[in-house]
Amino acid sequence: MKKGVMRPGHVQIRVLDLDEALVHYRDLMGLIEVDRDSRGRVYLKGWTEVDRFSVVLREADQPGMDFMGFKVVSEAALEQLHGELIAFGCQVDQIPAGELEGCGRRIRFVAPTGHSFELFADKVQTGRYGVGNHNPEAWPRDLKGMKAERFDHCLLYGPELDKTLELFKEVLGFDLCEQVVTPDGKRVAQFLTCSMKAHDIAFIDHPEPNKFHHASFLLETWQDVLRAGDLISMTDTSIDIGPTRHGITHGQTIYFFDPSGNRNEVFCGGDYFYPDHEPITWDADMLGKAIFYHDRQLNERFLTALT
Ligand code: FE
């Protein structure tokens, strides 16, 4: 049942060198740099996004994800969810408006997988970059690199998938779209949506909590995914795999790494979801095909290169 969580809103990523990271996220991936704050963080967005920012880069000694935020439909929904998170047993921290530039108050909690998530209801809306909301042209002509359209989802590694699914379903109103299950019935991967998308957040079972696998960004076409591969080679960027197709979600994808070792994905296409859809189930012995539909086997990096 929907609880008012609308969509992914932002992700804060730790990088070792901000200037190198900007060459990657801004010049290679094509995110738009929109702001910097007094703490030295840099704010970016995909050009189709209506809110002010979706990616925050923070310089730190270790790479990884600080938190992922979801936008909720209203202040009333935020208040309701706050109470339900506490009732579920989460410790909820309140972060005042303006701690992220242009973002209203946030509430933050830690999922059983160890990852920090936030909810917020308000963020300054600046509209689609370069085209606006009135008689918009097809796209802005000054986009760089891969021309990433929007921040789409994260894939995270950690323990306690069952409890995390309960939290996301029962408290936050997500649905389970797709899963990977072992012969003895243990769910080792879960792809969850709060929308019509194939996933807004996904988790893979892993003994160590709070590990970051990738942040993913939407491109328009398969040709754009191929072109992203060309740009990865042109810039001698570290590639993980692809271009290829995922079995899970059926998205068309390429994985690569930022200069700090954080994995990124750009992708296009993929399945859709309505609330009456039954979850799609993959057997764990089909995991290779489920992840990389063409190679039909996982590369070692997919399971071990985490930040
Ligand atoms: Fe992904």
Coordinates of C-alpha atoms and ligand atoms in Angstrom, one line a residue:
M1 CA 0.0 0.0 0.0
K2 CA 1.3 3.4 -0.9
K3 CA 2.5 5.5 2.0
G4 CA 3.5 8.7 0.2
V5 CA 7.1 7.9 -0.7
M6 CA 7.2 9.2 -4.3
R7 CA 10.7 8.7 -5.7
P8 CA 14.4 8.7 -5.2
G9 CA 15.5 12.2 -4.4
H10 CA 19.2 12.2 -3.8
V11 CA 22.3 10.3 -3.0
Q12 CA 25.4 11.7 -1.2
I13 CA 28.5 9.9 -2.4
R14 CA 32.0 10.1 -0.7
V15 CA 34.9 10.8 -3.1
L16 CA 38.6 11.0 -2.4
D17 CA 39.3 14.0 -4.6
L18 CA 36.5 16.5 -5.5
D19 CA 38.1 17.9 -8.6
E20 CA 38.7 14.4 -10.1
A21 CA 35.2 13.4 -9.2
L22 CA 33.8 16.4 -11.0
V23 CA 35.6 15.6 -14.2
H24 CA 33.9 12.2 -13.9
Y25 CA 30.3 13.1 -12.7
R26 CA 30.0 16.4 -14.6
D27 CA 32.2 16.2 -17.7
L28 CA 32.0 12.4 -18.4
M29 CA 28.5 11.5 -17.1
G30 CA 27.0 14.8 -18.0
L31 CA 25.4 15.7 -14.7
I32 CA 24.8 19.5 -14.3
E33 CA 26.7 21.2 -11.5
V34 CA 24.2 23.3 -9.7
D35 CA 25.7 24.4 -6.4
R36 CA 28.4 24.2 -3.7
D37 CA 28.0 24.6 0.0
S38 CA 30.0 26.0 2.9
R39 CA 31.1 22.4 3.8
G40 CA 32.7 22.0 0.4
R41 CA 30.1 19.7 -1.0
V42 CA 29.2 19.8 -4.7
Y43 CA 25.6 19.4 -5.9
L44 CA 24.6 18.1 -9.3
K45 CA 21.5 16.9 -11.1
G46 CA 20.5 15.1 -14.3
W47 CA 19.1 17.5 -16.9
T48 CA 15.5 16.1 -16.8
E49 CA 15.1 16.4 -13.0
V50 CA 12.8 19.1 -11.7
D51 CA 14.4 19.4 -8.3
R52 CA 17.5 21.5 -7.6
F53 CA 19.9 18.5 -7.1
S54 CA 20.0 14.8 -6.9
V55 CA 23.7 14.0 -6.4
V56 CA 25.9 15.4 -3.6
L57 CA 29.6 14.7 -3.7
R58 CA 31.5 15.0 -0.4
E59 CA 35.3 14.7 -0.2
A60 CA 36.4 12.1 2.4
D61 CA 39.1 9.6 3.2
Q62 CA 37.0 6.6 2.2
P63 CA 34.7 6.2 -0.8
G64 CA 31.1 5.0 -0.5
M65 CA 27.6 6.2 0.1
D66 CA 26.7 8.5 3.0
F67 CA 22.9 8.2 2.5
M68 CA 20.1 8.0 -0.1
G69 CA 17.1 10.2 0.2
F70 CA 13.5 9.7 -1.0
K71 CA 11.0 12.5 -1.7
V72 CA 7.6 12.0 -0.1
V73 CA 4.4 13.7 -1.3
S74 CA 3.7 16.0 1.6
E75 CA 4.8 17.3 5.0
A76 CA 1.8 15.3 6.4
A77 CA 3.1 12.1 4.9
L78 CA 6.6 12.9 6.3
E79 CA 5.1 13.3 9.7
Q80 CA 3.1 10.1 9.4
L81 CA 6.2 8.1 8.2
H82 CA 8.3 9.5 11.1
G83 CA 5.9 8.0 13.6
E84 CA 5.7 4.7 11.7
L85 CA 9.5 4.4 11.5
I86 CA 9.8 4.9 15.3
A87 CA 7.1 2.3 15.8
F88 CA 9.0 -0.1 13.6
G89 CA 12.0 0.3 15.9
C90 CA 14.1 2.7 13.9
Q91 CA 16.1 5.5 15.5
V92 CA 15.1 8.5 13.5
D93 CA 17.3 11.6 13.4
Q94 CA 15.9 15.0 12.4
I95 CA 18.0 17.1 10.1
P96 CA 16.9 20.8 9.8
A97 CA 16.0 22.5 6.6
G98 CA 18.9 24.0 4.7
E99 CA 21.5 21.5 5.9
L100 CA 21.5 20.5 2.3
E101 CA 21.2 23.7 0.2
G102 CA 17.6 24.1 -1.1
C103 CA 16.3 21.0 0.7
G104 CA 13.6 21.1 3.5
R105 CA 13.9 19.2 6.7
R106 CA 14.9 15.5 6.4
I107 CA 14.3 12.5 8.7
R108 CA 17.1 9.9 8.6
F109 CA 17.1 6.3 9.7
V110 CA 19.3 3.3 9.3
A111 CA 17.9 0.2 7.5
P112 CA 18.7 -3.3 8.9
T113 CA 21.3 -3.6 6.0
G114 CA 23.2 -0.8 7.7
H115 CA 22.5 1.9 5.1
S116 CA 21.3 5.4 6.0
F117 CA 18.1 6.6 4.3
E118 CA 16.4 9.9 4.4
L119 CA 12.9 11.2 3.7
F120 CA 12.0 14.7 2.8
A121 CA 9.0 16.5 1.5
D122 CA 10.4 19.8 0.1
K123 CA 13.2 20.7 -2.2
V124 CA 13.5 23.8 -4.3
Q125 CA 12.3 23.1 -7.8
T126 CA 14.4 24.6 -10.5
G127 CA 12.8 22.7 -13.4
R128 CA 14.4 20.8 -16.2
Y129 CA 17.8 22.1 -17.1
G130 CA 17.9 24.2 -20.2
V131 CA 14.4 23.6 -21.4
G132 CA 12.1 24.5 -18.5
N133 CA 8.4 23.7 -18.3
H134 CA 6.9 25.9 -21.0
N135 CA 7.1 24.8 -24.6
P136 CA 10.2 22.8 -23.8
E137 CA 12.6 21.8 -26.5
A138 CA 13.6 18.1 -26.8
W139 CA 16.9 18.6 -25.0
P140 CA 19.4 21.2 -24.1
R141 CA 22.2 21.6 -26.6
D142 CA 25.1 22.1 -24.2
L143 CA 24.9 18.7 -22.4
K144 CA 28.3 17.0 -21.8
G145 CA 29.5 13.4 -22.1
M146 CA 26.9 10.7 -21.4
K147 CA 24.1 13.2 -21.0
A148 CA 22.7 11.4 -17.9
E149 CA 19.0 12.2 -17.7
R150 CA 18.3 11.5 -14.0
F151 CA 19.4 9.7 -10.9
D152 CA 17.4 6.5 -10.9
H153 CA 18.3 4.0 -8.2
C154 CA 21.0 2.5 -6.0
L155 CA 22.0 -1.1 -5.4
L156 CA 23.3 -1.8 -1.9
Y157 CA 24.9 -4.8 -0.2
G158 CA 24.2 -5.7 3.4
P159 CA 22.7 -8.3 5.8
E160 CA 19.1 -8.7 7.1
L161 CA 17.3 -8.6 3.7
D162 CA 14.0 -10.0 5.2
K163 CA 13.8 -7.3 7.9
T164 CA 14.8 -4.6 5.4
L165 CA 12.0 -5.8 3.0
E166 CA 9.5 -5.6 5.9
L167 CA 10.6 -2.0 6.6
F168 CA 10.4 -0.9 3.0
K169 CA 7.0 -2.7 2.4
E170 CA 5.1 -2.2 5.6
V171 CA 6.4 1.2 6.7
L172 CA 7.5 2.9 3.5
G173 CA 4.9 1.3 1.1
F174 CA 7.4 -0.1 -1.5
D175 CA 6.5 -3.2 -3.5
L176 CA 8.8 -6.2 -4.2
C177 CA 9.3 -6.3 -8.0
E178 CA 11.9 -9.0 -8.4
Q179 CA 13.9 -11.4 -6.3
V180 CA 16.6 -14.0 -6.3
V181 CA 15.9 -17.0 -4.1
T182 CA 18.1 -20.0 -3.1
P183 CA 16.8 -23.6 -3.2
D184 CA 16.1 -23.5 0.6
G185 CA 14.0 -20.3 0.2
K186 CA 16.4 -17.6 1.3
R187 CA 16.0 -14.4 -0.6
V188 CA 19.5 -13.2 -1.6
A189 CA 18.5 -10.2 -3.8
Q190 CA 15.5 -7.9 -3.7
F191 CA 14.5 -5.2 -6.1
L192 CA 11.9 -2.8 -4.7
T193 CA 9.8 0.0 -6.3
C194 CA 7.8 2.9 -5.0
S195 CA 6.7 3.8 -8.5
M196 CA 6.1 2.1 -11.9
K197 CA 9.8 1.6 -12.3
A198 CA 11.5 -1.8 -12.2
H199 CA 13.3 -0.7 -9.1
D200 CA 13.9 2.4 -7.1
I201 CA 16.2 0.6 -4.6
A202 CA 17.8 -2.9 -4.6
F203 CA 19.6 -4.9 -2.0
I204 CA 21.9 -8.0 -2.3
D205 CA 22.6 -10.2 0.7
H206 CA 26.1 -9.6 2.1
P207 CA 27.6 -10.2 5.5
E208 CA 29.2 -6.8 5.9
P209 CA 26.7 -4.0 6.5
N210 CA 26.4 -0.6 4.7
K211 CA 28.2 -1.4 1.5
F212 CA 27.6 0.6 -1.7
H213 CA 27.5 -1.3 -5.0
H214 CA 26.3 1.4 -7.5
A215 CA 24.3 4.5 -8.1
S216 CA 22.5 4.4 -11.5
F217 CA 21.5 7.0 -14.0
L218 CA 19.1 6.8 -16.8
L219 CA 20.0 7.3 -20.5
E220 CA 17.5 7.6 -23.3
T221 CA 18.5 4.8 -25.7
W222 CA 20.6 1.7 -26.2
Q223 CA 22.7 3.8 -28.6
D224 CA 23.4 6.2 -25.7
V225 CA 24.6 3.2 -23.6
L226 CA 26.9 2.1 -26.4
R227 CA 28.1 5.7 -26.7
A228 CA 28.8 5.8 -22.9
G229 CA 31.0 2.8 -23.5
D230 CA 32.9 4.7 -26.2
L231 CA 33.3 7.6 -23.8
I232 CA 34.6 5.3 -21.0
S233 CA 37.3 4.1 -23.4
M234 CA 38.1 7.6 -24.7
T235 CA 38.7 8.8 -21.1
D236 CA 40.5 5.7 -20.0
T237 CA 37.8 5.3 -17.3
S238 CA 37.8 2.0 -15.3
I239 CA 35.1 -0.2 -16.7
D240 CA 33.3 -3.1 -14.9
I241 CA 31.2 -4.7 -17.6
G242 CA 29.0 -4.0 -20.6
P243 CA 27.3 -2.7 -22.6
T244 CA 25.0 -5.6 -21.9
R245 CA 21.5 -6.5 -20.7
H246 CA 20.4 -7.4 -17.2
G247 CA 18.1 -10.4 -16.8
I248 CA 16.7 -8.8 -13.7
T249 CA 14.7 -5.7 -14.8
H250 CA 15.7 -6.4 -18.4
G251 CA 17.5 -3.0 -18.4
Q252 CA 20.3 -2.3 -20.9
T253 CA 23.4 -1.3 -19.0
I254 CA 27.1 -0.5 -18.6
Y255 CA 29.0 -0.4 -15.2
F256 CA 32.1 1.6 -14.6
F257 CA 34.0 3.2 -11.7
D258 CA 34.5 6.8 -10.6
P259 CA 38.1 7.8 -9.7
S260 CA 37.5 6.9 -6.1
G261 CA 36.3 3.4 -6.9
N262 CA 32.6 3.9 -6.5
R263 CA 30.7 2.0 -9.1
N264 CA 28.3 3.8 -11.4
E265 CA 25.7 2.5 -13.9
V266 CA 24.1 4.1 -16.8
F267 CA 21.2 2.2 -18.4
C268 CA 18.1 2.5 -20.5
G269 CA 14.9 0.5 -20.9
G270 CA 13.7 -2.1 -18.5
D271 CA 10.5 -3.5 -17.1
Y272 CA 7.6 -1.6 -15.5
F273 CA 5.5 -2.4 -12.4
Y274 CA 1.9 -2.0 -11.4
P275 CA 0.8 -2.9 -7.8
D276 CA -1.0 -6.0 -8.9
H277 CA 2.1 -7.5 -10.4
E278 CA 3.4 -10.6 -8.7
P279 CA 7.2 -10.5 -7.9
I280 CA 9.4 -12.0 -10.6
T281 CA 11.6 -14.8 -9.1
W282 CA 15.0 -15.9 -10.3
D283 CA 16.6 -19.1 -8.9
A284 CA 19.9 -18.5 -7.3
D285 CA 21.7 -20.9 -9.6
M286 CA 20.6 -18.6 -12.5
L287 CA 22.2 -15.6 -10.8
G288 CA 24.8 -15.2 -13.6
K289 CA 22.1 -14.9 -16.3
A290 CA 19.9 -12.8 -13.9
I291 CA 22.6 -10.2 -13.6
F292 CA 24.4 -10.3 -16.9
Y293 CA 22.0 -11.8 -19.4
H294 CA 24.5 -12.3 -22.2
D295 CA 27.6 -13.5 -20.4
R296 CA 25.5 -15.6 -18.1
Q297 CA 28.1 -15.5 -15.4
L298 CA 29.1 -13.0 -12.8
N299 CA 32.5 -11.4 -13.0
E300 CA 34.3 -11.5 -9.6
R301 CA 34.2 -7.7 -9.4
F302 CA 30.4 -7.6 -9.3
L303 CA 30.4 -9.4 -5.9
T304 CA 33.6 -8.0 -4.4
A305 CA 34.2 -4.4 -5.6
L306 CA 32.2 -2.5 -3.1
T307 CA 32.7 0.9 -1.4
Ligands
FE1 FE 21.4 -0.9 -11.3

